[in-house]
Amino acid sequence: DMLVQRANTLYFRYTRNLVDNGNGKFNLMILCWGEGHGSSIHDHTDSHCFMKILQGNLKETLFAWPEKKGNGEMTKKSERVLRENQCAYINDSIGLHRVENISHTEPAVSLHLYSPPFNSCNTFDQRTGHKHKVTMTFYSQFGERTVC
Amino acid sequence: LPTGLSQWFPALEVLDVSGTGLTEMGTELLSLPCLHTLLAKNNRLGGPGSLPKGLGQAPLARSLRVLNLSGNRFSEVPPALLQLRGLRSLSLGGNRLQGIPPDIQELHSLEFLYLGGNFITAIPPELAKLPSLRYLVLCDNKIQSIPPQLAQLHSLRSLSLHNNLLTYLPREILNLVHLDELSLRGNPLVVRFVRDLTYNPPSLQELAGRTVKTRNIPYTPSDLPESLVRYLSLASNCPNPKCGGVYFDSCVRQIKFVDFCGKYRLPLMHYLCSPECSSPFSSASQSSTSQSESDSEDEASVAAHRMQKVLLG
């Protein structure tokens, strides 16, 4: 079991690993993405979000906020592949995004800074624009595995 | 692989030859009795000699647990690979696979199978015979439908199907009770009720068979030719709980939406015994589409409630 985990991914989806919570002013975390792992389309609960790629590549797809009474496919605004050491920034006034590791051979690692910190956000169904509030959890905090 | 590898390092357990431009891995592998992890991603493997002959008889066949061949040029799963009986984890992501061989079921210890980023068009039902499979990745392929047998993968925790050509899912997918994650984005899933599925009217044999079954007409093997006895034993029950009927070959395929509390609407394929079954509440009216669309008292919605946390993106 350990052999399988070590050579592949220890987890079935990307993990969020808290590094520093800046006296309550920010959250600094490391996200580990296995091959093919991606996030849902999400907002950022009125916070500033910085992201830096530490290893591998991540594709960021920007989406427009769905119309209030819209019930159709969400509009893609742009997409780009962020390489190692590249940085990105987003907040709710810029839009929504989906982040994914599109590589089938390499994992990816990214550093995220959120200020102020938040532990819930909305995820969006790309086909309909319907949103759904979710609580975000940490796989580990300060190096210790978080057990839910 | 360098000659003499197994002489210099007979106790070798982990070998990583990724990104070395290898076009084949030779007989040196056959003499490494302790090897449990072989990583050979991003090479030029895929041709006829990629894996050495006699792999099935080598100690490797029982010792190897992890094999990563992602980022190579395999257009089919090499038959030699299927002899690695002890394999727990296999990755063939980012190759050129067009299909999955039914003999994949030989890898009966497999827990982790990564086949994302290929050109796979169909999934063989035999894939469901892997009893320990927990993590199955089929994203970024050209898959058009999922065989309902996949619901027999009782150990499955994670199923990745994003970026394929799926228009619906089999209803049986709701039976995967241990599933924690399911990704479906980037598929052309139908969003509106589809009613135009073709329906071939039942044959006289089918009609007679249905009557025998639904009216419980008794018969013994001596009453009928063997072929008809066999035919009668293949009756399927109509899943419409209000119907209680059976069907043999003639059925309506209908897409029913399972509404995950207004968040996601998944189209699931049902087999029903007749067009009338698709709208049990209406009296054969054509405008029952909205009825069926919003019908969330379906028995499936109970199972759907269980899966609502499962969907990703």
Tab-separated table of C-alpha atoms in Angstrom:
chain	number	residue	atom	x	y	z
A	1	ASP	CA	0.000	0.000	0.000
A	2	MET	CA	2.757	2.430	0.974
A	3	LEU	CA	4.672	1.547	-2.188
A	4	VAL	CA	1.689	2.400	-4.332
A	5	GLN	CA	1.199	5.663	-2.521
A	6	ARG	CA	4.787	6.779	-2.647
A	7	ALA	CA	5.243	6.218	-6.341
A	8	ASN	CA	1.963	7.746	-7.385
A	9	THR	CA	-0.168	10.121	-5.423
A	10	LEU	CA	-0.993	9.779	-1.783
A	11	TYR	CA	-4.406	11.214	-2.466
A	12	PHE	CA	-7.225	11.099	-4.960
A	13	ARG	CA	-7.545	14.840	-5.541
A	14	TYR	CA	-5.309	17.854	-5.095
A	15	THR	CA	-4.401	18.602	-1.470
A	16	ARG	CA	-4.260	21.921	0.373
A	17	ASN	CA	-1.490	22.110	2.925
A	18	LEU	CA	-1.453	25.115	5.257
A	19	VAL	CA	1.990	26.566	5.903
A	20	ASP	CA	1.308	29.854	7.711
A	21	ASN	CA	-1.807	31.632	8.931
A	22	GLY	CA	-0.183	35.029	9.502
A	23	ASN	CA	-1.891	35.857	12.820
A	24	GLY	CA	-5.238	35.615	11.140
A	25	LYS	CA	-4.419	38.116	8.361
A	26	PHE	CA	-3.634	35.658	5.590
A	27	ASN	CA	-3.389	31.995	4.723
A	28	LEU	CA	-0.269	30.694	3.015
A	29	MET	CA	-0.602	27.196	1.669
A	30	ILE	CA	0.962	24.702	-0.684
A	31	LEU	CA	-1.253	22.821	-3.108
A	32	CYS	CA	-0.130	19.465	-4.507
A	33	TRP	CA	-1.704	18.371	-7.749
A	34	GLY	CA	-1.393	14.838	-9.051
A	35	GLU	CA	-1.570	14.082	-12.761
A	36	GLY	CA	-4.965	15.095	-14.123
A	37	HIS	CA	-6.102	16.787	-10.899
A	38	GLY	CA	-8.171	19.944	-11.278
A	39	SER	CA	-10.320	22.250	-9.222
A	40	SER	CA	-13.908	23.225	-9.836
A	41	ILE	CA	-14.731	26.720	-11.073
A	42	HIS	CA	-14.693	28.857	-7.956
A	43	ASP	CA	-14.786	32.401	-6.575
A	44	HIS	CA	-12.581	33.880	-3.864
A	45	THR	CA	-14.971	35.270	-1.270
A	46	ASP	CA	-13.831	38.895	-1.668
A	47	SER	CA	-10.195	38.104	-0.891
A	48	HIS	CA	-6.935	38.698	-2.742
A	49	CYS	CA	-5.410	35.507	-4.140
A	50	PHE	CA	-1.833	35.084	-5.272
A	51	MET	CA	-0.534	31.871	-6.780
A	52	LYS	CA	3.018	30.863	-7.673
A	53	ILE	CA	4.001	27.673	-9.449
A	54	LEU	CA	6.748	25.857	-7.569
A	55	GLN	CA	6.898	22.706	-9.676
A	56	GLY	CA	5.332	21.550	-12.928
A	57	ASN	CA	2.645	23.498	-14.819
A	58	LEU	CA	-0.926	24.549	-14.064
A	59	LYS	CA	-3.584	25.662	-16.510
A	60	GLU	CA	-5.764	28.544	-15.368
A	61	THR	CA	-9.095	29.094	-17.173
A	62	LEU	CA	-10.884	32.376	-16.420
A	63	PHE	CA	-14.685	32.510	-16.475
A	64	ALA	CA	-17.115	35.394	-16.367
A	65	TRP	CA	-19.608	35.509	-13.504
A	66	PRO	CA	-22.833	33.865	-14.661
A	67	GLU	CA	-25.778	36.173	-15.419
A	68	LYS	CA	-28.268	36.569	-12.574
A	69	LYS	CA	-31.055	34.871	-14.457
A	70	GLY	CA	-28.825	32.944	-16.815
A	71	ASN	CA	-29.275	29.247	-17.160
A	72	GLY	CA	-26.771	28.352	-19.790
A	73	GLU	CA	-23.158	27.396	-20.326
A	74	MET	CA	-20.690	29.677	-18.525
A	75	THR	CA	-18.525	31.939	-20.657
A	76	LYS	CA	-14.811	31.215	-20.844
A	77	LYS	CA	-12.836	34.467	-20.923
A	78	SER	CA	-9.297	33.204	-21.360
A	79	GLU	CA	-6.929	30.415	-20.482
A	80	ARG	CA	-3.184	30.140	-20.000
A	81	VAL	CA	-0.618	27.640	-18.823
A	82	LEU	CA	1.500	28.889	-15.930
A	83	ARG	CA	5.059	27.542	-15.886
A	84	GLU	CA	7.446	27.038	-12.975
A	85	ASN	CA	8.055	30.249	-10.980
A	86	GLN	CA	5.292	32.146	-12.759
A	87	CYS	CA	2.777	34.035	-10.614
A	88	ALA	CA	-0.914	34.797	-10.985
A	89	TYR	CA	-3.399	36.960	-9.132
A	90	ILE	CA	-7.177	36.922	-8.979
A	91	ASN	CA	-10.041	38.426	-6.991
A	92	ASP	CA	-13.808	38.392	-7.418
A	93	SER	CA	-13.889	41.577	-9.504
A	94	ILE	CA	-11.631	39.941	-12.086
A	95	GLY	CA	-13.786	36.849	-12.347
A	96	LEU	CA	-13.854	33.150	-11.551
A	97	HIS	CA	-11.337	30.496	-12.469
A	98	ARG	CA	-10.594	26.800	-12.727
A	99	VAL	CA	-7.047	25.587	-12.064
A	100	GLU	CA	-5.882	22.206	-13.320
A	101	ASN	CA	-2.797	20.079	-13.789
A	102	ILE	CA	-3.318	18.894	-17.336
A	103	SER	CA	-0.182	16.786	-17.377
A	104	HIS	CA	-0.586	13.021	-17.434
A	105	THR	CA	3.031	12.463	-16.455
A	106	GLU	CA	4.072	15.154	-13.970
A	107	PRO	CA	2.626	16.306	-10.667
A	108	ALA	CA	2.523	20.040	-9.919
A	109	VAL	CA	3.005	22.102	-6.772
A	110	SER	CA	1.798	25.676	-6.208
A	111	LEU	CA	2.068	28.244	-3.423
A	112	HIS	CA	-1.080	30.223	-2.585
A	113	LEU	CA	-1.560	33.357	-0.522
A	114	TYR	CA	-5.084	34.417	0.445
A	115	SER	CA	-5.749	37.671	2.251
A	116	PRO	CA	-7.935	37.927	4.234
A	117	PRO	CA	-8.163	34.177	4.850
A	118	PHE	CA	-11.395	32.353	3.961
A	119	ASN	CA	-12.585	28.808	4.394
A	120	SER	CA	-15.654	28.746	2.210
A	121	CYS	CA	-16.330	29.742	-1.372
A	122	ASN	CA	-18.762	29.028	-4.189
A	123	THR	CA	-18.233	26.401	-6.857
A	124	PHE	CA	-19.967	26.708	-10.206
A	125	ASP	CA	-21.368	24.142	-12.645
A	126	GLN	CA	-19.865	25.066	-16.014
A	127	ARG	CA	-22.908	23.816	-17.941
A	128	THR	CA	-25.523	25.813	-16.089
A	129	GLY	CA	-23.827	28.511	-14.008
A	130	HIS	CA	-25.507	27.217	-10.869
A	131	LYS	CA	-23.450	27.929	-7.771
A	132	HIS	CA	-23.030	25.954	-4.615
A	133	LYS	CA	-21.307	27.005	-1.400
A	134	VAL	CA	-18.556	24.705	-0.195
A	135	THR	CA	-16.328	24.604	2.860
A	136	MET	CA	-12.676	24.148	2.070
A	137	THR	CA	-10.552	21.831	4.170
A	138	PHE	CA	-6.843	21.297	4.646
A	139	TYR	CA	-5.118	18.007	3.992
A	140	SER	CA	-2.410	19.076	6.409
A	141	GLN	CA	-1.578	22.051	8.589
A	142	PHE	CA	1.949	23.060	9.562
A	143	GLY	CA	3.171	19.650	8.456
A	144	GLU	CA	0.600	17.648	10.420
A	145	ARG	CA	-2.058	15.625	8.661
A	146	THR	CA	-5.502	17.042	9.355
A	147	VAL	CA	-8.019	14.381	10.273
A	148	CYS	CA	-11.614	15.332	9.562
B	1	LEU	CA	19.149	-0.912	-19.891
B	2	PRO	CA	22.846	-1.419	-19.272
B	3	THR	CA	24.102	-5.013	-19.498
B	4	GLY	CA	25.140	-6.381	-16.120
B	5	LEU	CA	22.547	-4.295	-14.236
B	6	SER	CA	21.211	-7.335	-12.411
B	7	GLN	CA	24.709	-8.516	-11.537
B	8	TRP	CA	25.792	-5.203	-10.042
B	9	PHE	CA	22.530	-4.541	-8.215
B	10	PRO	CA	20.822	-7.850	-7.541
B	11	ALA	CA	18.826	-6.434	-4.620
B	12	LEU	CA	17.408	-3.534	-6.620
B	13	GLU	CA	13.877	-2.627	-5.503
B	14	VAL	CA	13.183	0.682	-7.237
B	15	LEU	CA	14.361	1.560	-10.735
B	16	ASP	CA	13.664	4.938	-12.274
B	17	VAL	CA	14.709	5.286	-15.917
B	18	SER	CA	12.301	8.100	-16.776
B	19	GLY	CA	13.317	10.655	-19.373
B	20	THR	CA	16.250	8.649	-20.751
B	21	GLY	CA	15.029	8.145	-24.312
B	22	LEU	CA	14.683	4.370	-23.924
B	23	THR	CA	13.129	2.576	-26.886
B	24	GLU	CA	13.127	-0.819	-25.258
B	25	MET	CA	13.768	-2.442	-21.900
B	26	GLY	CA	15.688	-5.632	-22.343
B	27	THR	CA	16.255	-8.915	-20.622
B	28	GLU	CA	18.153	-7.301	-17.747
B	29	LEU	CA	14.751	-6.767	-16.136
B	30	LEU	CA	14.138	-10.507	-15.990
B	31	SER	CA	17.004	-11.051	-13.537
B	32	LEU	CA	15.996	-8.487	-10.917
B	33	PRO	CA	14.178	-10.612	-8.345
B	34	CYS	CA	13.410	-7.837	-5.824
B	35	LEU	CA	12.175	-5.103	-8.128
B	36	HIS	CA	8.811	-3.742	-6.945
B	37	THR	CA	8.758	-0.285	-8.569
B	38	LEU	CA	9.648	0.488	-12.170
B	39	LEU	CA	9.310	4.065	-13.406
B	40	ALA	CA	9.941	4.522	-17.120
B	41	LYS	CA	7.896	7.571	-18.028
B	42	ASN	CA	8.696	10.038	-20.816
B	43	ASN	CA	10.689	7.669	-22.979
B	44	ARG	CA	10.225	6.310	-26.488
B	45	LEU	CA	8.731	2.982	-25.530
B	46	GLY	CA	5.858	1.564	-27.535
B	47	GLY	CA	7.381	-0.542	-30.263
B	48	PRO	CA	7.432	-4.343	-30.381
B	49	GLY	CA	10.480	-4.868	-28.140
B	50	SER	CA	9.477	-2.461	-25.407
B	51	LEU	CA	9.056	-5.147	-22.786
B	52	PRO	CA	11.273	-8.238	-22.770
B	53	LYS	CA	9.972	-11.660	-23.771
B	54	GLY	CA	9.490	-14.127	-20.957
B	55	LEU	CA	8.237	-11.459	-18.553
B	56	GLY	CA	5.483	-13.748	-17.319
B	57	GLN	CA	7.979	-16.369	-16.092
B	58	ALA	CA	10.417	-13.938	-14.502
B	59	PRO	CA	10.425	-13.155	-10.754
B	60	LEU	CA	9.292	-9.672	-11.793
B	61	ALA	CA	5.872	-11.032	-12.661
B	62	ARG	CA	5.208	-11.637	-8.977
B	63	SER	CA	7.337	-8.923	-7.388
B	64	LEU	CA	6.472	-5.828	-9.404
B	65	ARG	CA	3.902	-3.636	-7.664
B	66	VAL	CA	4.193	-0.270	-9.397
B	67	LEU	CA	4.724	0.366	-13.114
B	68	ASN	CA	4.695	3.827	-14.640
B	69	LEU	CA	4.901	3.983	-18.439
B	70	SER	CA	3.237	7.387	-18.874
B	71	GLY	CA	4.444	9.708	-21.603
B	72	ASN	CA	5.549	7.008	-24.025
B	73	ARG	CA	4.248	5.844	-27.421
B	74	PHE	CA	2.179	2.763	-26.685
B	75	SER	CA	-0.726	2.389	-29.124
B	76	GLU	CA	-1.906	-0.743	-27.360
B	77	VAL	CA	-1.374	-2.259	-23.938
B	78	PRO	CA	1.505	-4.683	-24.482
B	79	PRO	CA	0.279	-8.260	-23.846
B	80	ALA	CA	3.442	-8.995	-21.824
B	81	LEU	CA	2.335	-6.385	-19.288
B	82	LEU	CA	-0.785	-8.380	-18.486
B	83	GLN	CA	1.427	-11.141	-17.081
B	84	LEU	CA	2.551	-8.973	-14.166
B	85	ARG	CA	0.198	-10.637	-11.721
B	86	GLY	CA	1.361	-8.738	-8.640
B	87	LEU	CA	0.850	-5.268	-10.119
B	88	ARG	CA	-0.983	-2.848	-7.841
B	89	SER	CA	-0.447	0.390	-9.715
B	90	LEU	CA	-0.258	0.962	-13.474
B	91	SER	CA	0.044	4.200	-15.351
B	92	LEU	CA	-0.146	4.469	-19.121
B	93	GLY	CA	-1.199	8.125	-19.144
B	94	GLY	CA	-0.260	10.250	-22.126
B	95	ASN	CA	0.340	7.436	-24.618
B	96	ARG	CA	-1.506	6.603	-27.830
B	97	LEU	CA	-3.830	3.859	-26.617
B	98	GLN	CA	-6.916	3.310	-28.748
B	99	GLY	CA	-8.538	0.803	-26.459
B	100	ILE	CA	-8.264	-1.308	-23.326
B	101	PRO	CA	-7.817	-5.067	-23.769
B	102	PRO	CA	-10.439	-7.250	-22.028
B	103	ASP	CA	-7.536	-9.262	-20.577
B	104	ILE	CA	-6.829	-6.299	-18.298
B	105	GLN	CA	-8.846	-8.398	-15.856
B	106	GLU	CA	-5.744	-10.606	-15.459
B	107	LEU	CA	-4.166	-7.883	-13.316
B	108	HIS	CA	-6.350	-8.940	-10.431
B	109	SER	CA	-4.344	-7.080	-7.747
B	110	LEU	CA	-4.651	-3.727	-9.482
B	111	GLU	CA	-5.701	-0.840	-7.223
B	112	PHE	CA	-4.647	2.175	-9.237
B	113	LEU	CA	-5.109	2.484	-13.009
B	114	TYR	CA	-4.229	5.691	-14.856
B	115	LEU	CA	-5.202	5.793	-18.549
B	116	GLY	CA	-5.803	9.529	-18.965
B	117	GLY	CA	-4.653	11.345	-22.084
B	118	ASN	CA	-4.983	8.619	-24.696
B	119	PHE	CA	-7.380	7.952	-27.608
B	120	ILE	CA	-9.558	5.365	-25.939
B	121	THR	CA	-13.055	5.154	-27.444
B	122	ALA	CA	-14.665	2.412	-25.385
B	123	ILE	CA	-14.331	0.635	-22.060
B	124	PRO	CA	-14.544	-3.164	-21.992
B	125	PRO	CA	-16.952	-4.529	-19.345
B	126	GLU	CA	-14.109	-6.849	-18.243
B	127	LEU	CA	-12.509	-3.834	-16.556
B	128	ALA	CA	-15.165	-4.275	-13.899
B	129	LYS	CA	-13.673	-7.622	-12.918
B	130	LEU	CA	-10.809	-5.954	-11.032
B	131	PRO	CA	-11.954	-6.446	-7.438
B	132	SER	CA	-9.417	-4.157	-5.754
B	133	LEU	CA	-9.580	-1.214	-8.135
B	134	ARG	CA	-9.854	1.986	-6.112
B	135	TYR	CA	-8.674	4.722	-8.413
B	136	LEU	CA	-9.587	4.734	-12.115
B	137	VAL	CA	-8.551	7.599	-14.389
B	138	LEU	CA	-10.026	7.777	-17.881
B	139	CYS	CA	-9.989	11.539	-18.442
B	140	ASP	CA	-8.963	13.166	-21.715
B	141	ASN	CA	-9.940	10.296	-23.991
B	142	LYS	CA	-12.695	9.770	-26.605
B	143	ILE	CA	-15.049	7.621	-24.572
B	144	GLN	CA	-18.679	7.726	-25.682
B	145	SER	CA	-20.323	5.503	-23.131
B	146	ILE	CA	-19.677	3.728	-19.858
B	147	PRO	CA	-20.675	0.073	-19.614
B	148	PRO	CA	-23.174	-0.450	-16.767
B	149	GLN	CA	-21.006	-3.333	-15.505
B	150	LEU	CA	-18.565	-0.744	-14.176
B	151	ALA	CA	-20.925	-0.415	-11.218
B	152	GLN	CA	-19.541	-3.778	-10.054
B	153	LEU	CA	-16.267	-2.124	-9.048
B	154	HIS	CA	-17.177	-2.242	-5.386
B	155	SER	CA	-13.843	-0.865	-4.195
B	156	LEU	CA	-13.871	2.175	-6.453
B	157	ARG	CA	-13.233	5.414	-4.564
B	158	SER	CA	-12.334	7.747	-7.389
B	159	LEU	CA	-13.434	7.838	-11.023
B	160	SER	CA	-12.102	10.443	-13.413
B	161	LEU	CA	-14.099	10.838	-16.635
B	162	HIS	CA	-13.613	14.490	-17.514
B	163	ASN	CA	-13.002	15.614	-21.095
B	164	ASN	CA	-14.535	12.688	-22.969
B	165	LEU	CA	-17.522	12.298	-25.309
B	166	LEU	CA	-20.138	11.110	-22.842
B	167	THR	CA	-23.720	12.215	-23.419
B	168	TYR	CA	-25.193	10.243	-20.524
B	169	LEU	CA	-24.245	7.802	-17.801
B	170	PRO	CA	-25.712	4.403	-16.979
B	171	ARG	CA	-28.148	4.512	-14.114
B	172	GLU	CA	-26.115	1.786	-12.368
B	173	ILE	CA	-23.407	4.301	-11.586
B	174	LEU	CA	-25.445	5.225	-8.519
B	175	ASN	CA	-24.583	1.767	-7.128
B	176	LEU	CA	-20.964	2.743	-6.535
B	177	VAL	CA	-21.513	3.374	-2.853
B	178	HIS	CA	-17.875	3.900	-1.926
B	179	LEU	CA	-17.231	6.473	-4.623
B	180	ASP	CA	-15.769	9.653	-3.128
B	181	GLU	CA	-14.968	11.453	-6.315
B	182	LEU	CA	-16.372	11.599	-9.801
B	183	SER	CA	-15.260	14.131	-12.383
B	184	LEU	CA	-17.477	14.702	-15.389
B	185	ARG	CA	-16.705	18.174	-16.722
B	186	GLY	CA	-15.969	18.638	-20.407
B	187	ASN	CA	-18.416	15.986	-21.613
B	188	PRO	CA	-21.328	16.829	-23.911
B	189	LEU	CA	-23.826	15.573	-21.343
B	190	VAL	CA	-27.331	16.158	-22.570
B	191	VAL	CA	-29.012	18.912	-20.582
B	192	ARG	CA	-32.534	18.564	-21.864
B	193	PHE	CA	-34.887	15.651	-21.861
B	194	VAL	CA	-34.233	13.466	-24.858
B	195	ARG	CA	-37.194	11.583	-26.126
B	196	ASP	CA	-36.242	10.555	-29.595
B	197	LEU	CA	-34.490	7.300	-28.803
B	198	THR	CA	-35.524	4.651	-31.276
B	199	TYR	CA	-37.868	1.951	-30.141
B	200	ASN	CA	-38.127	-1.259	-32.125
B	201	PRO	CA	-41.571	-2.753	-31.522
B	202	PRO	CA	-41.423	-6.124	-29.787
B	203	SER	CA	-41.557	-9.358	-31.770
B	204	LEU	CA	-44.365	-11.875	-31.280
B	205	GLN	CA	-41.926	-14.024	-29.326
B	206	GLU	CA	-41.157	-11.131	-27.027
B	207	LEU	CA	-44.832	-10.358	-26.485
B	208	ALA	CA	-45.550	-13.992	-25.677
B	209	GLY	CA	-42.563	-14.130	-23.336
B	210	ARG	CA	-43.704	-11.015	-21.515
B	211	THR	CA	-47.156	-12.445	-21.013
B	212	VAL	CA	-45.799	-15.738	-19.671
B	213	LYS	CA	-43.650	-13.869	-17.161
B	214	THR	CA	-45.981	-11.133	-16.011
B	215	ARG	CA	-48.936	-13.450	-15.583
B	216	ASN	CA	-46.799	-16.122	-13.961
B	217	ILE	CA	-47.965	-18.757	-16.373
B	218	PRO	CA	-46.398	-21.952	-15.055
B	219	TYR	CA	-44.194	-24.032	-17.309
B	220	THR	CA	-41.645	-26.786	-16.962
B	221	PRO	CA	-38.646	-27.573	-19.180
B	222	SER	CA	-40.585	-30.425	-20.720
B	223	ASP	CA	-43.313	-28.033	-21.926
B	224	LEU	CA	-41.096	-25.956	-24.182
B	225	PRO	CA	-38.094	-26.313	-26.518
B	226	GLU	CA	-34.828	-25.696	-24.665
B	227	SER	CA	-34.195	-22.505	-26.626
B	228	LEU	CA	-37.418	-20.969	-25.367
B	229	VAL	CA	-36.764	-22.054	-21.785
B	230	ARG	CA	-33.430	-20.260	-22.040
B	231	TYR	CA	-35.064	-17.226	-23.614
B	232	LEU	CA	-37.582	-16.950	-20.789
B	233	SER	CA	-34.800	-17.043	-18.224
B	234	LEU	CA	-33.270	-13.898	-19.716
B	235	ALA	CA	-36.167	-11.618	-18.838
B	236	SER	CA	-35.126	-8.296	-17.353
B	237	ASN	CA	-37.297	-6.418	-14.946
B	238	CYS	CA	-38.451	-3.006	-15.951
B	239	PRO	CA	-36.911	-0.588	-13.459
B	240	ASN	CA	-40.026	1.515	-13.410
B	241	PRO	CA	-41.365	0.641	-9.952
B	242	LYS	CA	-44.913	1.345	-11.042
B	243	CYS	CA	-44.688	-1.113	-13.923
B	244	GLY	CA	-43.487	-4.460	-12.680
B	245	GLY	CA	-43.215	-5.636	-16.262
B	246	VAL	CA	-40.395	-7.434	-18.006
B	247	TYR	CA	-38.623	-7.110	-21.305
B	248	PHE	CA	-36.293	-9.253	-23.363
B	249	ASP	CA	-34.690	-7.564	-26.353
B	250	SER	CA	-37.100	-4.789	-27.056
B	251	CYS	CA	-36.795	-1.898	-24.713
B	252	VAL	CA	-36.845	1.827	-24.666
B	253	ARG	CA	-33.672	3.566	-23.687
B	254	GLN	CA	-34.606	6.661	-21.879
B	255	ILE	CA	-32.582	9.390	-20.351
B	256	LYS	CA	-33.833	10.470	-16.987
B	257	PHE	CA	-32.353	13.346	-15.108
B	258	VAL	CA	-31.261	12.909	-11.566
B	259	ASP	CA	-31.361	16.242	-9.886
B	260	PHE	CA	-28.741	16.695	-7.200
B	261	CYS	CA	-30.726	19.211	-5.174
B	262	GLY	CA	-30.723	21.746	-7.972
B	263	LYS	CA	-26.964	21.829	-8.209
B	264	TYR	CA	-26.164	19.308	-10.915
B	265	ARG	CA	-28.450	17.484	-13.275
B	266	LEU	CA	-26.985	14.219	-14.433
B	267	PRO	CA	-28.507	12.389	-17.345
B	268	LEU	CA	-28.786	8.700	-16.537
B	269	MET	CA	-29.825	6.045	-19.006
B	270	HIS	CA	-32.686	3.770	-18.063
B	271	TYR	CA	-34.000	0.747	-19.900
B	272	LEU	CA	-37.773	0.581	-19.811
B	273	CYS	CA	-40.078	-2.006	-21.233
B	274	SER	CA	-42.207	0.366	-23.298
B	275	PRO	CA	-42.640	4.044	-24.141
B	276	GLU	CA	-45.637	4.157	-21.815
B	277	CYS	CA	-43.363	3.371	-18.887
B	278	SER	CA	-41.454	6.601	-19.304
B	279	SER	CA	-44.372	8.635	-18.081
B	280	PRO	CA	-46.304	6.590	-15.556
B	281	PHE	CA	-48.323	9.537	-14.279
B	282	SER	CA	-49.550	10.894	-17.558
B	283	SER	CA	-52.178	9.275	-19.731
B	284	ALA	CA	-50.151	8.952	-22.883
B	285	SER	CA	-49.842	12.704	-23.312
B	286	GLN	CA	-47.058	14.052	-25.417
B	287	SER	CA	-46.315	16.940	-23.155
B	288	SER	CA	-45.056	14.923	-20.230
B	289	THR	CA	-41.507	16.148	-20.741
B	290	SER	CA	-41.677	18.729	-18.008
B	291	GLN	CA	-43.205	16.162	-15.692
B	292	SER	CA	-40.301	13.808	-16.162
B	293	GLU	CA	-37.728	16.542	-16.057
B	294	SER	CA	-38.753	17.790	-12.672
B	295	ASP	CA	-39.681	14.411	-11.262
B	296	SER	CA	-37.333	14.092	-8.357
B	297	GLU	CA	-39.329	11.531	-6.397
B	298	ASP	CA	-37.645	8.928	-8.489
B	299	GLU	CA	-36.121	6.119	-6.434
B	300	ALA	CA	-32.830	7.120	-8.016
B	301	SER	CA	-32.874	10.416	-6.173
B	302	VAL	CA	-32.328	8.553	-2.917
B	303	ALA	CA	-29.068	7.141	-4.235
B	304	ALA	CA	-28.354	10.462	-5.853
B	305	HIS	CA	-28.484	12.194	-2.512
B	306	ARG	CA	-25.650	9.951	-1.429
B	307	MET	CA	-23.594	10.967	-4.451
B	308	GLN	CA	-24.180	14.689	-4.331
B	309	LYS	CA	-20.932	15.377	-2.529
B	310	VAL	CA	-19.102	13.217	-4.990
B	311	LEU	CA	-19.246	15.389	-8.055
B	312	LEU	CA	-16.277	17.522	-8.823
B	313	GLY	CA	-16.494	20.506	-11.137
